Short mmCIF file of C-alpha atoms in Angstrom, two decimals:
data_model
loop_
_atom_site.label_atom_id
_atom_site.label_comp_id
_atom_site.label_asym_id
_atom_site.label_seq_id
_atom_site.Cartn_x
_atom_site.Cartn_y
_atom_site.Cartn_z
CA MET A 1 3.47 -31.17 64.04
CA SER A 2 1.30 -31.50 61.53
CA ARG A 3 1.96 -34.15 58.59
CA ARG A 4 2.14 -30.63 56.47
CA GLU A 5 4.64 -29.51 58.53
CA ARG A 6 6.60 -32.25 58.72
CA GLN A 7 6.27 -32.38 54.64
CA ASN A 8 7.65 -28.87 54.37
CA LEU A 9 10.51 -29.78 56.67
CA GLY A 10 11.43 -32.80 54.66
CA SER A 11 11.46 -30.69 51.37
CA ALA A 12 13.54 -28.51 52.59
CA ARG A 13 16.43 -30.72 52.62
CA SER A 14 18.19 -30.99 49.31
CA SER A 15 19.32 -34.46 50.03
CA ASP A 16 16.13 -36.04 49.77
CA PRO A 17 14.83 -37.41 46.66
CA PRO A 18 11.78 -35.44 45.17
CA SER A 19 8.48 -37.18 45.46
CA VAL A 20 7.44 -39.38 42.85
CA ALA A 21 4.35 -37.44 43.08
CA THR A 22 5.75 -34.05 42.89
CA PRO A 23 6.16 -32.36 39.34
CA VAL A 24 9.78 -31.26 39.27
CA PRO A 25 10.24 -28.30 36.44
CA MET A 26 12.68 -28.42 34.43
CA ALA A 27 13.58 -32.03 35.19
CA VAL A 28 12.85 -32.60 31.40
CA ALA A 29 16.24 -32.34 28.86
CA GLN A 30 15.62 -29.54 27.00
CA PRO A 31 17.48 -27.93 24.18
CA ARG A 32 20.05 -25.34 26.08
CA PRO A 33 19.80 -22.15 24.11
CA GLY A 34 23.26 -20.76 22.97
CA VAL A 35 25.24 -24.13 23.06
CA VAL A 36 27.70 -25.01 20.44
CA THR A 37 29.68 -28.14 19.72
CA VAL A 38 33.47 -27.48 20.62
CA THR A 39 36.49 -30.08 19.67
CA LEU A 40 38.81 -29.73 22.34
CA HIS A 41 42.60 -31.60 20.99
CA VAL A 42 43.37 -32.22 24.66
CA ASN A 43 46.68 -34.49 25.52
CA GLY A 44 46.61 -36.01 22.30
CA VAL A 45 42.89 -36.53 22.55
CA ASP A 46 40.27 -35.02 20.10
CA ARG A 47 37.17 -34.42 22.64
CA SER A 48 33.96 -33.22 21.34
CA LEU A 49 31.48 -31.25 23.86
CA THR A 50 28.35 -29.26 23.54
CA ILE A 51 29.14 -26.37 25.60
CA GLU A 52 28.23 -22.65 26.11
CA PRO A 53 30.42 -20.26 24.85
CA TRP A 54 31.23 -18.94 27.79
CA ILE A 55 32.57 -21.71 29.37
CA THR A 56 36.22 -20.92 29.58
CA LEU A 57 38.99 -23.74 29.12
CA LEU A 58 39.20 -24.44 33.05
CA ASP A 59 35.82 -25.53 33.06
CA ALA A 60 35.64 -27.55 30.21
CA PHE A 61 38.37 -29.56 31.92
CA ARG A 62 37.12 -29.80 34.80
CA GLU A 63 33.31 -30.13 34.64
CA HIS A 64 33.10 -31.68 31.12
CA LEU A 65 36.32 -33.86 30.62
CA GLY A 66 36.90 -35.10 33.75
CA LEU A 67 40.14 -33.38 33.81
CA THR A 68 40.73 -31.78 37.25
CA GLY A 69 44.33 -31.59 37.35
CA PRO A 70 44.24 -27.92 36.37
CA LYS A 71 42.81 -25.93 39.60
CA LYS A 72 40.50 -23.10 39.68
CA GLY A 73 42.28 -20.94 42.60
CA CYS A 74 41.65 -17.09 42.10
CA ASP A 75 39.56 -18.01 38.50
CA ARG A 76 40.65 -14.78 37.33
CA GLY A 77 44.30 -15.17 36.17
CA GLN A 78 46.23 -14.04 39.18
CA CYS A 79 47.21 -17.17 40.77
CA GLY A 80 48.73 -19.89 38.20
CA ALA A 81 46.37 -22.93 39.30
CA CYS A 82 44.81 -23.26 36.22
CA THR A 83 47.88 -22.88 33.73
CA VAL A 84 48.03 -25.38 30.78
CA LEU A 85 50.08 -25.73 27.56
CA LEU A 86 48.85 -24.13 24.36
CA ASP A 87 50.52 -25.17 21.60
CA GLY A 88 53.66 -25.51 23.91
CA ARG A 89 52.64 -21.77 25.34
CA ARG A 90 51.66 -21.50 29.58
CA VAL A 91 48.34 -20.11 29.84
CA THR A 92 45.91 -19.44 32.49
CA SER A 93 43.02 -21.49 31.37
CA CYS A 94 40.62 -19.59 34.00
CA LEU A 95 40.83 -16.45 31.20
CA ALA A 96 40.71 -18.27 28.03
CA LEU A 97 37.32 -19.89 26.42
CA ALA A 98 37.33 -22.68 25.23
CA VAL A 99 35.35 -22.25 21.79
CA ALA A 100 38.16 -19.63 21.18
CA HIS A 101 40.88 -22.17 21.14
CA GLN A 102 39.56 -24.96 19.02
CA ASP A 103 42.97 -24.67 16.92
CA ALA A 104 45.40 -25.47 19.76
CA GLN A 105 47.31 -28.52 20.95
CA ILE A 106 46.44 -28.53 24.85
CA THR A 107 48.73 -30.33 27.58
CA THR A 108 47.49 -30.10 31.16
CA THR A 109 49.09 -31.83 34.20
CA GLU A 110 47.50 -34.95 33.19
CA GLY A 111 49.78 -35.10 29.70
CA LEU A 112 52.87 -34.40 30.93
CA GLY A 113 53.75 -37.63 32.51
CA THR A 114 52.76 -41.14 33.65
CA GLN A 115 52.55 -42.84 37.31
CA GLU A 116 55.57 -44.94 35.80
CA ASN A 117 57.43 -42.26 34.07
CA LEU A 118 56.82 -38.94 35.27
CA HIS A 119 57.75 -36.08 33.59
CA PRO A 120 61.44 -34.49 35.17
CA LEU A 121 59.69 -31.80 36.71
CA GLN A 122 57.16 -33.71 38.40
CA GLN A 123 59.99 -36.00 39.71
CA ALA A 124 61.92 -32.96 40.51
CA PHE A 125 59.09 -31.42 42.64
CA ILE A 126 58.74 -34.89 44.47
CA ALA A 127 62.07 -34.66 44.85
CA HIS A 128 62.66 -31.42 46.35
CA ASP A 129 60.02 -31.31 48.54
CA ALA A 130 58.57 -28.70 46.03
CA PHE A 131 54.55 -28.63 47.40
CA GLN A 132 52.58 -28.73 50.88
CA CYS A 133 48.72 -29.00 49.84
CA GLY A 134 49.83 -29.47 46.58
CA TYR A 135 46.94 -27.50 44.70
CA CYS A 136 49.10 -25.31 43.01
CA THR A 137 51.24 -28.21 41.50
CA PRO A 138 49.31 -29.11 38.62
CA GLY A 139 49.81 -25.09 37.56
CA GLN A 140 53.71 -24.72 38.54
CA ILE A 141 55.19 -27.39 36.68
CA CYS A 142 52.74 -26.91 33.66
CA SER A 143 54.08 -23.17 33.91
CA ALA A 144 57.84 -24.27 34.43
CA VAL A 145 57.62 -26.25 31.25
CA GLY A 146 56.21 -23.48 29.44
CA MET A 147 58.90 -21.08 31.22
CA LEU A 148 61.81 -23.86 30.67
CA CYS A 149 60.85 -23.49 26.57
CA GLU A 150 60.42 -19.84 26.79
CA ALA A 151 64.23 -19.43 28.09
CA GLN A 152 65.59 -22.15 25.82
CA ALA A 153 64.55 -19.85 23.07
CA GLY A 154 66.32 -16.84 24.68
CA TRP A 155 63.23 -15.16 25.99
CA PRO A 156 64.34 -12.29 28.45
CA SER A 157 62.74 -11.81 31.72
CA ALA A 158 62.21 -8.25 33.79
CA VAL A 159 65.53 -9.45 35.48
CA SER A 160 67.58 -10.29 32.89
CA LEU A 161 70.47 -7.66 32.62
CA ASP A 162 71.37 -8.37 29.09
CA LEU A 163 68.03 -8.01 27.18
CA THR A 164 69.74 -8.70 24.06
CA ALA A 165 71.93 -12.33 25.36
CA ASN A 166 71.46 -14.70 23.09
CA GLN A 167 71.44 -17.50 26.23
CA VAL A 168 69.63 -17.17 29.38
CA THR A 169 70.98 -18.53 32.59
CA LEU A 170 68.38 -19.73 35.00
CA ASP A 171 69.62 -18.60 38.17
CA ALA A 172 66.87 -18.34 41.11
CA ASP A 173 65.97 -14.77 40.45
CA GLU A 174 65.02 -15.66 37.12
CA ILE A 175 63.18 -18.42 38.05
CA ARG A 176 61.24 -16.80 40.89
CA GLU A 177 60.70 -13.59 38.22
CA ARG A 178 59.54 -15.97 35.74
CA MET A 179 57.34 -17.99 37.93
CA SER A 180 55.72 -14.86 39.24
CA GLY A 181 52.60 -15.74 37.80
CA ASN A 182 52.19 -18.76 40.14
CA LEU A 183 51.37 -18.27 43.86
CA CYS A 184 51.90 -20.98 46.45
CA ARG A 185 50.03 -20.34 49.62
CA CYS A 186 52.12 -22.82 51.62
CA ALA A 187 55.02 -20.64 50.39
CA ALA A 188 56.61 -23.90 48.87
CA TYR A 189 58.77 -21.48 47.03
CA ALA A 190 62.33 -22.41 48.83
CA ASN A 191 62.35 -25.82 47.32
CA ILE A 192 60.20 -24.93 44.10
CA VAL A 193 63.03 -22.62 43.08
CA PRO A 194 65.45 -25.24 43.65
CA ALA A 195 63.46 -27.90 41.71
CA ILE A 196 62.76 -25.97 38.77
CA GLN A 197 66.57 -25.02 38.85
CA GLU A 198 67.51 -28.98 38.59
CA VAL A 199 65.86 -29.40 35.73
CA ALA A 200 66.86 -26.08 33.57
CA SER A 201 70.79 -27.00 34.31
CA MET B 1 29.21 -14.93 33.05
CA ASN B 2 26.20 -12.98 31.13
CA PRO B 3 25.10 -14.99 28.35
CA PHE B 4 26.55 -14.03 24.63
CA ARG B 5 27.18 -15.27 21.07
CA TYR B 6 30.48 -16.01 19.75
CA GLU B 7 31.51 -14.75 16.59
CA PRO B 8 34.69 -16.09 15.11
CA ALA B 9 35.89 -12.88 12.54
CA SER B 10 37.01 -14.10 9.44
CA ASP B 11 38.43 -10.70 8.65
CA ALA B 12 38.56 -7.43 9.56
CA ALA B 13 35.91 -5.77 7.47
CA THR B 14 33.21 -8.61 8.49
CA ALA B 15 34.62 -8.00 12.61
CA VAL B 16 33.98 -4.56 12.26
CA ALA B 17 30.33 -4.80 10.30
CA LEU B 18 29.42 -7.45 12.69
CA LEU B 19 30.32 -4.61 15.70
CA ALA B 20 28.54 -1.67 13.61
CA ARG B 21 25.10 -3.61 13.84
CA ALA B 22 25.05 -4.46 17.31
CA PRO B 23 25.25 -1.86 19.67
CA ASN B 24 26.55 -4.17 22.80
CA ALA B 25 29.27 -6.26 20.74
CA ALA B 26 32.82 -5.86 21.64
CA PHE B 27 35.67 -7.95 20.16
CA LEU B 28 38.07 -10.03 21.65
CA GLY B 29 41.52 -10.57 21.79
CA GLY B 30 43.39 -12.06 24.10
CA GLY B 31 40.81 -12.22 26.55
CA THR B 32 43.08 -11.39 29.85
CA ASN B 33 41.26 -8.50 30.75
CA LEU B 34 37.60 -8.84 29.08
CA VAL B 35 37.24 -12.37 30.40
CA ASP B 36 37.65 -11.35 34.04
CA LEU B 37 35.36 -8.05 33.59
CA MET B 38 32.66 -10.48 31.78
CA LYS B 39 33.08 -12.75 34.62
CA ILE B 40 32.78 -9.99 37.46
CA GLY B 41 29.81 -8.31 35.43
CA VAL B 42 31.94 -5.53 34.36
CA ALA B 43 31.70 -5.98 31.09
CA THR B 44 28.61 -7.69 29.87
CA PRO B 45 29.27 -7.56 25.68
CA ASP B 46 26.81 -9.78 23.09
CA PRO B 47 28.11 -10.82 20.51
CA LEU B 48 32.06 -11.45 21.28
CA VAL B 49 33.42 -10.75 18.03
CA ASP B 50 36.99 -12.82 18.18
CA VAL B 51 39.55 -11.35 16.78
CA SER B 52 42.50 -12.55 17.85
CA ARG B 53 43.05 -15.16 14.93
CA LEU B 54 42.78 -12.15 12.03
CA PRO B 55 46.14 -12.03 10.27
CA PHE B 56 47.27 -8.69 12.19
CA ASN B 57 50.31 -10.91 13.81
CA GLN B 58 53.34 -9.75 12.17
CA ILE B 59 56.31 -7.53 13.73
CA GLU B 60 57.73 -5.57 10.06
CA ARG B 61 60.32 -3.32 10.01
CA LEU B 62 59.59 -0.30 7.81
CA PRO B 63 61.81 0.96 5.62
CA ASP B 64 62.20 4.49 7.37
CA GLY B 65 63.37 2.46 10.71
CA GLY B 66 60.39 2.54 11.97
CA ILE B 67 58.35 -0.77 13.73
CA ARG B 68 55.02 -1.74 12.92
CA ILE B 69 53.70 -4.21 15.36
CA GLY B 70 50.24 -6.04 14.36
CA ALA B 71 47.15 -5.43 16.62
CA ALA B 72 47.21 -9.17 17.41
CA VAL B 73 50.96 -9.69 18.44
CA ARG B 74 51.05 -11.36 21.89
CA ASN B 75 52.64 -9.45 24.29
CA SER B 76 54.86 -12.36 24.99
CA ASP B 77 56.37 -12.45 21.34
CA LEU B 78 56.92 -8.39 21.04
CA ALA B 79 59.08 -8.65 24.07
CA ALA B 80 61.26 -11.24 22.92
CA ASP B 81 61.17 -9.70 19.30
CA ARG B 82 65.23 -8.97 18.31
CA THR B 83 64.29 -5.85 17.08
CA ILE B 84 62.47 -4.31 19.41
CA ARG B 85 65.22 -5.77 22.07
CA GLU B 86 67.85 -3.96 20.74
CA ARG B 87 66.34 -0.94 19.07
CA VAL B 88 63.82 -0.20 21.48
CA PRO B 89 64.76 -1.80 24.79
CA VAL B 90 61.98 0.50 26.86
CA LEU B 91 59.01 -1.40 24.95
CA ALA B 92 60.75 -4.90 25.42
CA GLN B 93 61.43 -3.51 29.16
CA ALA B 94 57.69 -2.35 29.58
CA LEU B 95 56.14 -5.52 28.40
CA LEU B 96 58.41 -7.73 30.47
CA ALA B 97 57.54 -5.97 33.79
CA GLY B 98 53.96 -6.11 32.70
CA ALA B 99 51.65 -9.14 33.81
CA SER B 100 52.55 -12.71 34.36
CA GLY B 101 54.04 -14.98 31.67
CA GLN B 102 51.16 -16.94 31.46
CA LEU B 103 48.75 -13.30 30.80
CA ARG B 104 51.67 -12.30 28.30
CA ASN B 105 51.40 -15.59 26.18
CA LEU B 106 47.91 -14.10 25.48
CA ALA B 107 47.22 -10.85 26.04
CA THR B 108 47.71 -8.91 22.19
CA THR B 109 48.82 -5.49 21.36
CA GLY B 110 45.72 -4.12 20.47
CA GLY B 111 43.53 -5.67 23.79
CA ASN B 112 46.76 -4.35 26.20
CA LEU B 113 46.00 -0.45 24.97
CA LEU B 114 42.44 -0.84 25.29
CA GLN B 115 42.36 -2.69 29.31
CA ARG B 116 40.34 -0.84 31.64
CA THR B 117 41.63 0.70 34.97
CA ARG B 118 42.34 -1.81 37.73
CA CYS B 119 40.40 0.73 39.99
CA LEU B 120 39.07 -1.77 42.65
CA TYR B 121 36.09 0.35 42.66
CA PHE B 122 35.64 0.11 38.39
CA GLN B 123 35.29 -3.86 39.58
CA ASP B 124 33.10 -4.02 42.14
CA LEU B 125 29.47 -3.68 41.20
CA THR B 126 28.19 -3.02 44.83
CA LYS B 127 29.89 0.15 44.77
CA PRO B 128 29.47 3.79 42.58
CA CYS B 129 31.84 4.04 40.18
CA ASN B 130 31.44 7.03 36.98
CA LYS B 131 33.49 5.42 34.78
CA ARG B 132 31.13 1.69 35.38
CA THR B 133 28.38 3.93 35.33
CA PRO B 134 28.20 7.21 34.20
CA GLY B 135 26.88 9.72 37.15
CA ALA B 136 27.09 7.07 39.54
CA GLY B 137 29.45 8.87 41.69
CA CYS B 138 33.22 8.16 42.50
CA SER B 139 33.99 5.70 45.00
CA ALA B 140 37.48 6.11 45.04
CA ARG B 141 37.89 9.98 45.88
CA ASP B 142 37.44 8.85 49.53
CA GLY B 143 37.82 5.81 49.63
CA TYR B 144 41.09 3.40 49.27
CA ASN B 145 43.23 5.55 46.23
CA ARG B 146 46.61 4.28 46.70
CA ASN B 147 46.60 3.04 43.38
CA LEU B 148 45.28 5.76 41.44
CA ALA B 149 46.31 9.02 39.62
CA ILE B 150 47.79 12.36 40.78
CA LEU B 151 47.74 14.38 37.34
CA SER B 152 44.75 15.40 35.46
CA THR B 153 42.19 13.45 37.17
CA SER B 154 38.75 15.07 37.66
CA GLU B 155 36.19 15.15 39.86
CA ALA B 156 34.34 12.43 38.24
CA CYS B 157 37.50 9.75 38.41
CA ILE B 158 40.71 9.62 39.22
CA ALA B 159 41.53 5.97 37.88
CA SER B 160 44.66 5.35 36.68
CA HIS B 161 45.60 3.63 33.65
CA PRO B 162 47.57 0.29 34.10
CA SER B 163 48.99 -0.81 30.86
CA ASP B 164 52.90 -0.39 31.19
CA LEU B 165 52.99 -0.86 27.16
CA ALA B 166 50.92 1.78 26.18
CA VAL B 167 53.40 4.06 28.55
CA ALA B 168 56.43 2.89 26.70
CA LEU B 169 54.46 3.67 23.15
CA ALA B 170 53.76 6.99 24.50
CA ALA B 171 57.07 8.34 25.02
CA LEU B 172 57.94 6.72 21.64
CA ASP B 173 55.14 8.76 19.67
CA ALA B 174 53.43 5.38 18.73
CA VAL B 175 51.15 6.09 16.25
CA VAL B 176 47.47 3.50 16.21
CA HIS B 177 46.23 2.28 13.42
CA VAL B 178 42.26 1.83 13.44
CA GLN B 179 39.80 0.46 11.05
CA GLY B 180 36.26 1.12 11.71
CA PRO B 181 32.89 1.64 10.43
CA LYS B 182 34.05 5.17 9.01
CA GLY B 183 37.19 3.66 7.07
CA GLU B 184 40.73 3.89 8.26
CA GLN B 185 42.25 6.20 10.29
CA THR B 186 45.76 6.48 12.42
CA ILE B 187 45.84 8.33 15.65
CA SER B 188 48.67 9.27 17.83
CA LEU B 189 48.84 7.70 21.03
CA GLY B 190 48.86 11.34 22.46
CA ASP B 191 45.53 11.91 21.14
CA PHE B 192 44.55 7.94 21.16
CA TYR B 193 43.29 8.43 25.31
CA ARG B 194 40.96 10.75 26.85
CA ARG B 195 41.42 12.20 30.34
CA PRO B 196 38.18 11.62 32.13
CA GLY B 197 36.83 14.86 32.54
CA ASP B 198 33.13 14.57 33.27
CA GLU B 199 32.93 11.42 31.17
CA PRO B 200 35.25 9.22 32.43
CA TRP B 201 33.45 6.30 30.81
CA ARG B 202 34.94 7.18 28.08
CA ASP B 203 38.88 5.46 27.85
CA THR B 204 39.87 6.70 24.35
CA VAL B 205 38.74 8.80 21.23
CA LEU B 206 37.30 5.29 19.55
CA GLU B 207 33.78 4.86 18.67
CA HIS B 208 31.95 1.80 18.68
CA GLY B 209 33.42 -0.97 15.96
CA ASP B 210 36.80 0.58 15.66
CA LEU B 211 39.44 -2.26 15.26
CA ILE B 212 43.15 -1.62 16.02
CA THR B 213 44.50 -3.10 13.07
CA ALA B 214 48.63 -2.24 14.35
CA VAL B 215 50.52 -0.46 16.17
CA GLU B 216 53.69 2.14 14.62
CA VAL B 217 56.60 2.99 16.15
CA PRO B 218 58.19 5.71 14.13
CA PRO B 219 62.13 5.42 13.82
CA LEU B 220 64.12 7.76 16.68
CA ALA B 221 67.74 7.19 16.67
CA TYR B 222 68.35 7.17 20.69
CA ALA B 223 65.81 4.86 21.61
CA THR B 224 68.48 2.39 22.08
CA HIS B 225 69.41 4.65 24.88
CA SER B 226 65.80 3.85 26.02
CA HIS B 227 64.88 2.17 29.46
CA HIS B 228 61.64 1.33 31.56
CA ARG B 229 61.75 1.56 35.32
CA LYS B 230 59.02 0.36 37.41
CA VAL B 231 58.17 0.60 41.14
CA ARG B 232 55.21 -1.79 42.77
CA ASP B 233 53.99 -3.02 45.99
CA ARG B 234 55.26 -6.90 45.12
CA ALA B 235 58.53 -7.32 43.25
CA SER B 236 57.05 -8.48 40.39
CA PHE B 237 53.30 -9.19 38.81
CA ALA B 238 51.59 -6.07 40.00
CA PHE B 239 50.88 -2.94 38.44
CA ALA B 240 52.73 0.35 38.55
CA LEU B 241 52.55 2.16 41.62
CA VAL B 242 54.60 4.47 39.13
CA SER B 243 56.94 3.73 35.99
CA VAL B 244 58.88 5.89 33.93
CA ALA B 245 59.51 5.37 30.41
CA ALA B 246 62.87 7.55 28.93
CA ALA B 247 64.78 7.79 26.22
CA LEU B 248 67.74 9.99 26.44
CA ASP B 249 70.18 11.63 23.79
CA VAL B 250 72.93 13.23 25.48
CA ALA B 251 76.76 14.55 23.64
CA ASP B 252 79.36 16.23 25.49
CA GLY B 253 77.18 16.43 28.64
CA ILE B 254 74.37 17.93 26.81
CA VAL B 255 71.05 16.93 26.84
CA ARG B 256 70.42 17.10 23.15
CA ASP B 257 66.57 15.27 23.21
CA ALA B 258 64.64 13.32 25.84
CA ARG B 259 61.04 11.65 26.02
CA ILE B 260 59.88 10.32 28.76
CA ALA B 261 56.32 9.01 29.74
CA LEU B 262 54.74 7.79 33.07
CA GLY B 263 52.71 5.08 34.02
CA GLY B 264 50.58 4.75 37.29
CA VAL B 265 50.04 8.51 37.93
CA ALA B 266 47.32 9.49 35.63
CA PRO B 267 44.24 8.55 33.92
CA VAL B 268 46.27 7.95 30.67
CA PRO B 269 49.96 6.60 30.03
CA TRP B 270 51.67 10.23 30.51
CA ARG B 271 53.79 12.02 28.34
CA ALA B 272 55.71 14.44 30.36
CA SER B 273 56.64 16.97 28.26
CA LYS B 274 57.15 19.67 30.83
CA ALA B 275 60.10 17.49 31.80
CA GLU B 276 60.95 17.06 28.48
CA VAL B 277 60.80 20.63 27.93
CA ALA B 278 63.17 21.46 31.15
CA LEU B 279 65.46 18.62 29.61
CA ARG B 280 66.34 20.01 26.47
CA GLY B 281 69.56 21.93 26.13
CA ALA B 282 70.24 21.31 29.80
CA PRO B 283 73.45 19.83 31.58
CA ALA B 284 72.73 16.00 31.94
CA THR B 285 72.95 16.20 35.55
CA GLU B 286 71.11 15.27 38.42
CA GLU B 287 69.91 19.11 39.83
CA THR B 288 68.36 19.23 35.80
CA PHE B 289 66.63 16.04 36.22
CA ALA B 290 65.13 16.71 39.46
CA ARG B 291 63.95 20.08 37.99
CA ALA B 292 62.44 18.60 35.05
CA ALA B 293 60.50 16.15 37.10
CA ASP B 294 59.60 18.93 39.75
CA ALA B 295 58.11 20.73 36.39
CA GLU B 296 56.21 17.59 35.39
CA LEU B 297 54.98 17.31 38.74
CA ALA B 298 53.95 20.54 39.95
CA ASP B 299 50.33 20.39 38.42
CA ALA B 300 49.85 16.91 40.76
CA GLN B 301 46.37 16.96 42.81
CA PRO B 302 47.46 13.77 45.11
CA LEU B 303 44.81 12.44 47.36
CA PRO B 304 45.99 11.46 51.30
CA GLY B 305 46.21 8.17 50.01
CA ASN B 306 48.42 8.44 47.01
CA ALA B 307 50.27 11.56 47.57
CA PHE B 308 53.45 9.48 48.59
CA LYS B 309 53.22 9.38 44.52
CA VAL B 310 54.72 12.61 43.95
CA PRO B 311 57.94 12.10 45.59
CA LEU B 312 58.43 8.77 44.41
CA ALA B 313 57.96 9.25 40.71
CA ARG B 314 60.04 12.50 41.10
CA ARG B 315 62.96 9.98 42.73
CA VAL B 316 61.95 7.35 39.94
CA ILE B 317 62.46 9.66 36.76
CA VAL B 318 65.72 11.50 38.19
CA ARG B 319 67.10 7.43 38.58
CA THR B 320 66.07 6.50 35.19
CA LEU B 321 67.43 9.56 33.68
CA LEU B 322 70.43 9.00 35.41
CA ASP B 323 71.20 5.40 34.52
CA LEU B 324 70.47 6.31 30.73
CA THR B 325 73.32 9.13 31.18
CA GLU B 326 75.90 6.81 32.31
CA GLY B 327 75.32 4.73 29.16
CA TYR B 328 76.86 7.45 27.53
CA GLN B 329 79.95 7.66 29.82
#
């Protein structure tokens, strides 16, 4: 093997540091076209970031703000792993553009409780063993927080027998329907439902 | 996602003007469908004009008994509204049968009406689709078409319309209020959607720059006797295989009037006018309801993958009307 061939082999390994002698294109920081300055109110703190308009709330949390609680599952609004609260309402943060939600008070799973003082739903999920791998859990819990507020406000669901009732009783069927936007690939539903039911009652 | 400029609209006129001078621009509502389509490369708008903060977030009770729903009203707020729940239960039920709690909190009334088909080929850039690329061909006709339409399809397209809300609005004779480059107009929901024909890429009669500002539900006394029933492959959070939105007026065992619309079976929210004609003046019995369903479904052109929808739609129509009849006993 010639020296040149060895060099070429070596250069194919991305883990090698670039040679000092080799000019690296785009290595100099350039102003990115189209970036905007965005301020997000997350977990009680104002966070300023410079991002492209196509950055979703989910990517802003995970890639720019160091908040990796919200998870990227499907990235298409179908799995619920990225669920956070916008002004107290649960939404899938993968379908919300960060630039469009600067007026909202945002709560991620990191803002729900502390290590010493867990949110009642976090405590209930542990007590009921309501997860296996845990990937969907931050979304499940944020979703459950929003869902309990919706039920408190008397919002009916697709399985509510009386659409005009003032009070919602969260039995297992109601919880399953209202939480259908959160998938659990480990199928821990049998424990998720009782965990939420305990906090609801 | 394709790069784009983001423009928050301060008022409707500005939003319309922004679109009018940018042929590639699009309005952004809740984004639950559009942002998804942008991620997978099916939609590539620029700029994106955010109309979700425009002051169209009211649900107003009109003097004549109708209800005016602002285009920016979120699906969840509309479903929870007490007037909607009491006066037009079919509308609340249709909304609650759609999507998930998270998506309903984002999705707007106007955006819901303009969502695109969930035909798998429409969302797959590697497959031909006439709705996505005019003249490319249809992959669904000889492909996977379990979820697709059986009524009013064309050679070019057999996509089904995905909205549940629009099915209820079709039954209620709703009127869409639009502000556009040529001024304001109102369009009845029956005229709002286009059947595919040989131009399946045009879902509605709206022109570029037309902005939905409100949807009006005219008064209908017997809408208190209305119901939405949806059949799907999962118990929840799935699009309709078949859905029925119906309102029924029965007196002395005779159908005085009826409104029926079907979802999941046509490229548009399908008003079942033939079934309605068969019902009026007839005894409110299972035989009548079955005859009405057959009258509507006689025109069906099912494919092997979705032929099950014909008997399924028949049964769902009959069951829904029977349930509504029980409400009068």
